[in-house]
Amino acid sequence: MGAGGTPQRRVAHPPRPGRQRRAQLHPGAWWLWALALGTAATRTTNPLLLALLITVSAYVVATRRPDTPWSRSYGAFVKLALAVILVRLLFATVLGSPIPGTHTLLTLPELPLPAWAQGIRLGGEVTAEALTFALYDGLRLATLLVCVGAANALANPSRLLKSLPGALYELGVAVVVALTFAPNLIADVQRLRAARRLRGRPDKGLRGLLQVALPVLEGALERSVSLAAAMDARGYGRTARVPPAIRRTTAALTLGGLLGVCAGTYGLLTAEGAGYGFPVLLAGLTAALAGLKLGGRRSLRTRYRPDRWDVRAWLVVASGVAVAALLALAAARDPAALHPGVVPLVAPALPLGPAAAVLLGLLPAFVAPDPKEPS
Amino acid sequence: MIRFEDVSVTYDGADGPTVRGIDFEVPEGELVLLAGPSGVGKSTVLGAVSGLVPHFTGGTLRGRVTVAGRDTRTHKPRELADVVGTVGQDPLAHFVTDTVEDELAYGMESLGLAPDVMRRRVEETLDLLGLAGLRDRPIATLSGGQQQRVAIGSVLTPHPSVLVLDEPTSALDPAAAEEVLAVLQRLVHDLGTTVLMAEHRLERVIQYADQVVLLPGPGAAPVLGPPAEVMAVSPVYPPVVALGRLAGWSPLPLTVRDARRRAGNLKQQLENAAPKGRGELRDQPQPTCSRQHSAHPTPVGEVRALSVTRGRVQALHHIDLTITPGETVALMGRNGAGKSTLLNALVGLVKPSSGTVRLGEATPHRTAPKDLVRMVGLVPQEPRDLLCADTVAAECAAADRDAGAAPGTCRALVTELLPGVTDGTHPRDLSEGQRLALALAVVLTARPPLLLLDEPTRGLDYAAKARLVAVLRALAAEGHAIVLATHDVELAAEIAHRVVLLAEGEVIADGPTADIVVSSPSFAPQVTKILAPQHWLTVSQVRAALHPEAG
C-alpha cells in the first residue's frame, strides 16, 4: 500500500487539484464592521431602525457565514438577545419604572417595603409608556449583542487573535487555548453522563451533572498539562537573544507609555487637565506601541499565510463606519426621529435618511467572498 | 543521533527508578522500535529524548541523554524543537490550533521559518500524508486516523532529524495504520529521519524496524539488537514470531513474506495433522467455545433497519443485526465507519433516526438506566470514564448498589479477573489492562446477557490481551453474547465467531470469522496470510493441531 493512501480512501476524500485556500476576508474587517453597526445601534432607540440593523447584519451572516463550528454560535447570540429583551420587560413590570405614564395596563399588588428601601418599588402600576421605553431600551442592547454574534459567526475569533502584534502573541495563544477549552469541557460532560447511564444511574437532572463535575475538571486539568507539554515540545516560547540595550529600551518605552496613557486619560476626564490631557495621552500611546513593536523582536515567530488586508476589507469596514457615522450625525441633527417619544406615546416613524444609511451596511453581502463556493 | 548514557529516571514520590541502566545509541537514519510489556517505562524513555522528562514531568534523571549533540540537561524541550518532533499517545492532546493547515504550520511558526518555506512545506506535507482534501477542515471533525496523520504531519513540517512516536498506530484501523507506517518508512528512506517509536502492536511495526530496544521488565536493563535476535528472547512478540518459535525457525521470520517462504514444511505437517483436509478446519475455529444456537434460539439483541443521523452526517444506514446468546461478534471497519455509534445505539445512548433496536422486549433508549444495566453492558473506549470512586473497594460497592446485586458480587469478579489487586488501590494507579478488567467487572456485576466492548485492546500488551481473551471466552461459554468493536484483527481471529464489517455506516459483510477475514487482505490475521491457502486463524489453533496431546 503506497504512502498516498489506499484506493478506497482516495474515493472517500478525492483531492481537489488546484484548489485554493478558501478565500477569506480579514477577520479584523468583520469585527470592525460588526462593532460599527453596534455603535450605530447605540445612537438610536427607534425600534424600526434597530430592527433594520438586525435584519442587515442577519442577512450578511446568512449569505457570508462559513460552515464551521464557531459560526453556529450566531443562534446562541440571537437567543441571548431575546432573553435580554424579556428580562428588561420583566424588570420594568415588577420593579416599576421612572417613566411617568398615563396609560395604565394593569396594576400589580404593591409590596410595602421598609423605609430604608425607599426609591425601590415592587409591583404597582404598569403603564404602556414604561413598557414601551423598556422595550426600546432592551431592543438596543439586543441589537448590540446580535452584532457581536454576527462578528463571531463571520470570523473565527482565534484567527483574529493571530493578527496580534508579536509581543502579545503568547497572550493570544493563552486566549485561544482557553477558547478551545469550553467545547472540550462540554464533550467531557456528555461522555461522562453517558458513562453514568452505563453504570445504571440516572443520567439526567442537576444531580447527575454535579456528580460528573469533579472527574470533568480532573480530565480538563490533565488535558491542559499534556497540551502544555506538547506546545513546549513544539517550540512554544522560544525566544531570540536581544541586546540588553534594546531590552531596557523596550521596558522603558512600555512602562513610560502606559503611565502616559493613564496620566493623559486622567487629564481628559478632569476639568483642569483638559489642556495637557490629549497630547500626553497621544505621546503615551505612541511610546507604548513603540515598546510593543520593539518587544516583538524577542519573539522568533513568523506567520503562516497571514490574513491580508485588501480592498474588500477596506470596503467592508467603510460600510460599517459609514452606518455608524451617518447615524451619529442624524442623532445630532434630528434627535426626535431617532428617539421616538414615549411620553406622550406615539407610533415610531421610519426616518428615511437614517434608514437608507443603515442599508449601507449590506455592502459586505456583495463584496465579501462567498465561503460556500470554492474560489 | 540519540545517545543514552547509563540513564535512570526516578519520579518524585516513587520508591525506585522507573527505568535504569538505559545505555544505547540510535544511529542517524534508523527506525528503532522500543518494545516491552506495559509499565516498563517506554513512555519515560521516549520523553527523555524530547526533554519533556524531566523538564516537564519532574523527577530526577541520572546519566546523560544527547540528541544531535545537544544535552537535554542544558536544553529545554522548546530548544530541542527543531531537531526532535514528538507525538504522544493521544493526538487530540497535541493540537494547538483548530484547522488542519494551521496545525501543520504551528511548529514552523514557533521556530521562525520564512513564510515561503512554510508554505512549501505545508503543501509537501499535505501531499505526503494524503491530507490535501482536509486542509480547511476543523480538526475536531476528523476521524481518529486522520487526526493521527495530522499530528505526525504537524511535527514533520519543521523537518526534525529525530521523530519520537508513542503508540502511533494503536488507535488506527489496519489500513490507516499501514498508511502511517508507509509514511514513516518513506521518511526514513528518503529523508534520513531517525525514528524512535514505542508500539504494542508489534505485528504492525516489527517489519519496519532496523533495530529493537527491548525493555524486558520494570527496572531491567534494555536489550538492543536486530529485530530477529531480540524477538527470540522477548516476552512480547507478534503472531508471526510466535509461529516461528513454535516451528523452531531460525533466524525468526519478521514478515509474513519471510514466514511464507519457510512455511512449506509446516504446511505439510499441518496437512497430515489434520486428516480432514484443509478448508474444513474453519468449521471449528474455536474449540473452547460452544455455540448455543439450538439451546437459546431467542436473540438477546436485535437491530432492524437502523439508521442514525447526526447533524448532516449519516452515521448508520439501514443496519440489520441479530445477536444470539453465547455468540461473540466482532465489529470491524475503518475509523469512523460507525462501529461505536452502533454500540451506543445498542445501549440507548444514541436514538435511532429510523428503524428499531430491541433487547429482548425492551427498547434501550426508552429504558431507565437502572433496568438497562441488567440487559446490556458497555465497556467504553476509555474504561476510566466508567470508574468514579477513589478506591477499588468503593468502586465495587458502588457497582453492587447500582446493579442491585448482593454485596461482594463485584469484588468477587474483580478477584477473578484481577488477582492481586488490593482494596485500597486508586483506579488511576492501575495499568491500562487492569483498568479495563475493573471496568469489565463493574459492568458484569449486573450480569447483563449482552456485553459490548469498544476497542478493548487499545494500549494492552500481549499478556494482558491473552488474559482478556481467556476471560471473554469463559463469558461466552457461560452464555453471554459479546459484541466487540475492534481494529485488532488478531483479537477478532482469536475469539469472534462472527465478523461484521462496516463501511460508511453500512454493513458490507456479515459471516463466520474465517470466511470474512480470510477473504480480506487488510483484515486477515498474520497466521492466515502465512498458511494460506489453508484456513488457520491463530497460533493457538496451529499449536493444538501440531500437539494435540498438549492442547
XYZ file of N, CA, C and O in Angstrom, chain B residues 327-415:
356
model
N -22.809 -16.002 21.642
C -22.130 -15.695 20.391
C -21.208 -14.481 20.586
O -21.537 -13.555 21.309
N -20.037 -14.525 19.966
C -19.132 -13.384 20.010
C -19.049 -12.778 18.615
O -18.714 -13.478 17.660
N -19.392 -11.493 18.518
C -19.413 -10.822 17.228
C -18.363 -9.724 17.243
O -18.294 -8.937 18.183
N -17.519 -9.679 16.220
C -16.550 -8.585 16.106
C -17.056 -7.602 15.059
O -17.375 -7.995 13.942
N -17.151 -6.332 15.463
C -17.498 -5.277 14.512
C -16.196 -4.681 14.023
O -15.397 -4.207 14.818
N -15.963 -4.710 12.733
C -14.714 -4.153 12.224
C -15.017 -3.167 11.124
O -16.123 -3.099 10.597
N -14.006 -2.395 10.775
C -14.176 -1.387 9.736
C -13.291 -0.206 10.048
O -12.717 -0.125 11.119
N -13.221 0.720 9.084
C -12.341 1.883 9.226
C -12.696 2.727 10.445
O -13.806 2.650 10.959
N -11.768 3.601 10.835
C -12.098 4.618 11.829
C -13.243 5.445 11.267
O -13.220 5.850 10.117
N -14.262 5.663 12.088
C -15.367 6.486 11.631
C -16.385 5.742 10.786
O -17.226 6.349 10.139
N -16.335 4.403 10.784
C -17.282 3.648 9.958
C -18.629 3.484 10.659
O -19.590 3.043 10.047
N -18.709 3.818 11.932
C -19.978 3.718 12.643
C -20.031 2.613 13.683
O -21.096 2.291 14.188
N -18.877 2.033 14.017
C -18.859 0.938 14.987
C -19.316 1.402 16.369
O -20.192 0.792 16.987
N -18.721 2.503 16.831
C -19.079 2.996 18.161
C -20.528 3.465 18.193
O -21.230 3.260 19.186
N -20.992 4.062 17.119
C -22.379 4.516 17.069
C -23.328 3.339 17.208
O -24.325 3.412 17.918
N -22.993 2.228 16.539
C -23.844 1.048 16.633
C -23.871 0.523 18.065
O -24.937 0.195 18.604
N -22.713 0.474 18.721
C -22.684 0.024 20.115
C -23.504 0.970 20.992
O -24.262 0.526 21.866
N -23.333 2.272 20.761
C -24.083 3.238 21.562
C -25.585 3.109 21.337
O -26.366 3.323 22.257
N -25.982 2.775 20.105
C -27.408 2.578 19.840
C -27.916 1.360 20.606
O -29.046 1.341 21.093
N -27.072 0.356 20.750
C -27.491 -0.855 21.463
C -27.681 -0.605 22.959
O -28.422 -1.324 23.620
N -26.982 0.392 23.526
C -27.205 0.696 24.939
C -28.093 1.924 25.121
O -28.248 2.413 26.229
N -28.641 2.449 24.020
C -29.603 3.537 24.148
C -28.975 4.901 24.339
O -29.659 5.846 24.708
N -27.682 5.037 24.108
C -27.069 6.362 24.194
C -27.365 7.177 22.947
O -27.308 8.390 22.962
N -27.665 6.456 21.874
C -27.982 7.120 20.613
C -29.384 6.711 20.227
O -29.730 5.537 20.266
N -30.190 7.711 19.877
C -31.558 7.427 19.498
C -31.610 7.097 18.014
O -31.001 7.814 17.221
N -32.300 6.038 17.622
C -32.363 5.747 16.187
C -33.170 6.821 15.456
O -34.183 7.295 15.976
N -32.696 7.212 14.261
C -33.485 8.132 13.446
C -34.634 7.370 12.806
O -35.725 7.893 12.639
N -34.344 6.128 12.411
C -35.419 5.254 11.958
C -34.985 3.821 12.224
O -33.814 3.564 12.498
N -35.921 2.891 12.148
C -35.604 1.509 12.458
C -35.733 1.254 13.951
O -36.093 2.149 14.713
N -35.465 0.012 14.360
C -35.660 -0.337 15.765
C -34.453 -1.061 16.320
O -33.707 -1.721 15.611
N -34.271 -0.899 17.630
C -33.292 -1.673 18.381
C -34.060 -2.334 19.505
O -34.790 -1.666 20.238
N -33.964 -3.635 19.619
C -34.659 -4.340 20.699
C -33.661 -5.155 21.492
O -32.795 -5.821 20.934
N -33.806 -5.108 22.805
C -33.054 -6.024 23.669
C -34.114 -6.890 24.323
O -34.759 -6.455 25.266
N -34.310 -8.078 23.808
C -35.419 -8.879 24.294
C -36.713 -8.123 24.008
O -37.046 -7.859 22.865
N -37.402 -7.687 25.094
C -38.658 -6.967 24.921
C -38.465 -5.456 24.987
O -39.377 -4.694 24.727
N -37.271 -5.010 25.407
C -37.096 -3.597 25.727
C -36.497 -2.818 24.565
O -35.793 -3.370 23.717
N -36.798 -1.506 24.546
C -36.178 -0.584 23.605
C -35.157 0.222 24.401
O -35.541 0.933 25.325
N -33.867 0.097 24.081
C -32.861 0.633 25.005
C -32.994 2.122 25.315
O -32.857 2.505 26.460
N -33.276 2.987 24.319
C -33.234 4.410 24.647
C -34.464 4.858 25.424
O -34.532 5.987 25.875
N -35.461 3.961 25.577
C -36.623 4.331 26.383
C -36.609 3.622 27.728
O -37.547 3.725 28.497
N -35.554 2.854 28.005
C -35.495 2.103 29.251
C -34.714 2.896 30.288
O -33.727 3.551 29.955
N -35.166 2.855 31.531
C -34.449 3.559 32.594
C -33.091 2.900 32.795
O -32.980 1.673 32.713
N -32.062 3.712 33.054
C -30.712 3.159 33.210
C -30.651 2.015 34.224
O -29.933 1.037 34.019
N -31.449 2.121 35.284
C -31.405 1.121 36.349
C -31.788 -0.276 35.824
O -31.200 -1.271 36.221
N -32.767 -0.296 34.918
C -33.189 -1.591 34.370
C -32.282 -2.025 33.225
O -32.090 -3.212 32.979
N -31.748 -1.020 32.537
C -30.963 -1.326 31.344
C -29.687 -2.099 31.682
O -29.280 -2.988 30.936
N -29.060 -1.770 32.844
C -27.788 -2.441 33.162
C -27.954 -3.943 33.284
O -26.987 -4.684 33.147
N -29.184 -4.416 33.542
C -29.365 -5.871 33.656
C -29.567 -6.513 32.291
O -29.638 -7.720 32.187
N -29.700 -5.697 31.250
C -29.900 -6.273 29.917
C -28.649 -6.159 29.067
O -28.364 -7.028 28.252
N -27.915 -5.057 29.246
C -26.768 -4.831 28.364
C -25.717 -4.033 29.118
O -26.038 -3.187 29.954
N -24.466 -4.340 28.867
C -23.376 -3.586 29.484
C -22.373 -3.195 28.432
O -22.082 -3.972 27.526
N -21.881 -1.959 28.518
C -20.895 -1.478 27.551
C -19.644 -1.039 28.292
O -19.716 -0.268 29.244
N -18.502 -1.561 27.877
C -17.222 -1.040 28.363
C -16.747 -0.052 27.316
O -16.424 -0.444 26.201
N -16.740 1.250 27.641
C -16.417 2.243 26.611
C -14.940 2.233 26.247
O -14.139 1.565 26.898
N -14.629 2.980 25.179
C -13.268 3.020 24.673
C -12.285 3.441 25.764
O -11.180 2.939 25.835
N -12.713 4.370 26.588
C -11.861 4.818 27.689
C -12.467 4.255 28.970
O -13.385 4.844 29.540
N -11.998 3.079 29.435
C -12.668 2.436 30.584
C -12.681 3.332 31.820
O -13.526 3.182 32.691
N -11.763 4.292 31.876
C -11.688 5.153 33.047
C -12.973 5.965 33.241
O -13.329 6.312 34.352
N -13.656 6.278 32.120
C -14.905 7.043 32.230
C -15.897 6.365 33.156
O -16.705 7.014 33.805
N -15.853 5.030 33.147
C -16.846 4.272 33.877
C -16.557 4.276 35.373
O -17.432 4.010 36.193
N -15.324 4.534 35.731
C -14.917 4.425 37.130
C -14.993 5.797 37.781
O -14.543 6.783 37.224
N -15.599 5.844 38.977
C -15.772 7.157 39.576
C -15.320 7.216 41.022
O -15.254 8.289 41.601
N -14.996 6.077 41.633
C -14.656 6.103 43.056
C -13.150 6.229 43.244
O -12.380 6.156 42.298
N -12.751 6.421 44.527
C -11.339 6.632 44.844
C -10.569 5.335 45.019
O -9.353 5.314 44.889
N -11.279 4.276 45.396
C -10.588 3.008 45.616
C -11.331 1.892 44.902
O -12.507 2.031 44.555
N -10.641 0.797 44.718
C -11.253 -0.356 44.069
C -12.434 -0.854 44.912
O -13.496 -1.188 44.373
N -12.267 -0.850 46.251
C -13.338 -1.350 47.119
C -14.585 -0.486 46.981
O -15.704 -0.996 46.848
N -14.399 0.842 46.988
C -15.542 1.752 46.862
C -16.218 1.581 45.509
O -17.442 1.619 45.395
N -15.399 1.376 44.478
C -15.923 1.171 43.133
C -16.817 -0.065 43.111
O -17.910 -0.062 42.531
N -16.349 -1.134 43.755
C -17.098 -2.390 43.773
C -18.403 -2.221 44.550
O -19.459 -2.697 44.113
N -18.318 -1.532 45.697
C -19.526 -1.326 46.489
C -20.550 -0.539 45.685
O -21.747 -0.859 45.668
N -20.067 0.511 44.971
C -20.978 1.322 44.162
C -21.603 0.486 43.056
O -22.788 0.604 42.760
N -20.789 -0.394 42.455
C -21.298 -1.224 41.369
C -22.381 -2.172 41.880
O -23.405 -2.378 41.219
N -22.167 -2.746 43.074
C -23.190 -3.631 43.654
C -24.490 -2.875 43.875
O -25.581 -3.374 43.586
N -24.372 -1.637 44.401
C -25.566 -0.818 44.646
C -26.275 -0.508 43.340
O -27.483 -0.673 43.224
N -25.510 -0.053 42.329
C -26.113 0.318 41.050
C -26.862 -0.845 40.430
O -27.922 -0.678 39.841
N -26.261 -2.036 40.551
C -26.836 -3.184 39.859
C -27.872 -3.889 40.718
O -28.556 -4.794 40.251
N -27.967 -3.498 41.998
C -28.871 -4.195 42.901
C -28.425 -5.618 43.161
O -29.244 -6.506 43.397
N -27.115 -5.843 43.090
C -26.592 -7.196 43.301
C -26.230 -7.363 44.779
O -26.128 -6.393 45.526
N -26.033 -8.609 45.186
C -25.641 -8.875 46.567
C -24.276 -8.255 46.820
O -23.408 -8.307 45.945
N -24.078 -7.644 48.011
C -22.777 -7.044 48.300
C -21.676 -8.079 48.142
O -21.807 -9.228 48.555
N -20.592 -7.676 47.496
C -19.479 -8.603 47.309
C -19.449 -9.228 45.923
O -18.456 -9.835 45.546
N -20.541 -9.068 45.157
C -20.575 -9.660 43.816
C -19.453 -9.114 42.961
O -18.698 -9.862 42.324
N -19.348 -7.782 42.959
C -18.364 -7.144 42.085
C -16.957 -7.468 42.554
O -16.075 -7.759 41.755
N -16.756 -7.446 43.865
C -15.419 -7.725 44.395
C -14.975 -9.145 44.001
O -13.825 -9.370 43.648
N -15.925 -10.095 44.028
C -15.589 -11.461 43.638
C -15.154 -11.501 42.175
O -14.188 -12.179 41.810
N -15.859 -10.719 41.331
C -15.492 -10.673 39.912
C -14.114 -10.067 39.731
O -13.310 -10.539 38.919
N -13.830 -9.000 40.504
C -12.524 -8.354 40.390
C -11.434 -9.337 40.775
O -10.406 -9.447 40.098
N -11.659 -10.073 41.863
C -10.648 -11.044 42.304
C -10.399 -12.090 41.224
O -9.269 -12.528 41.005
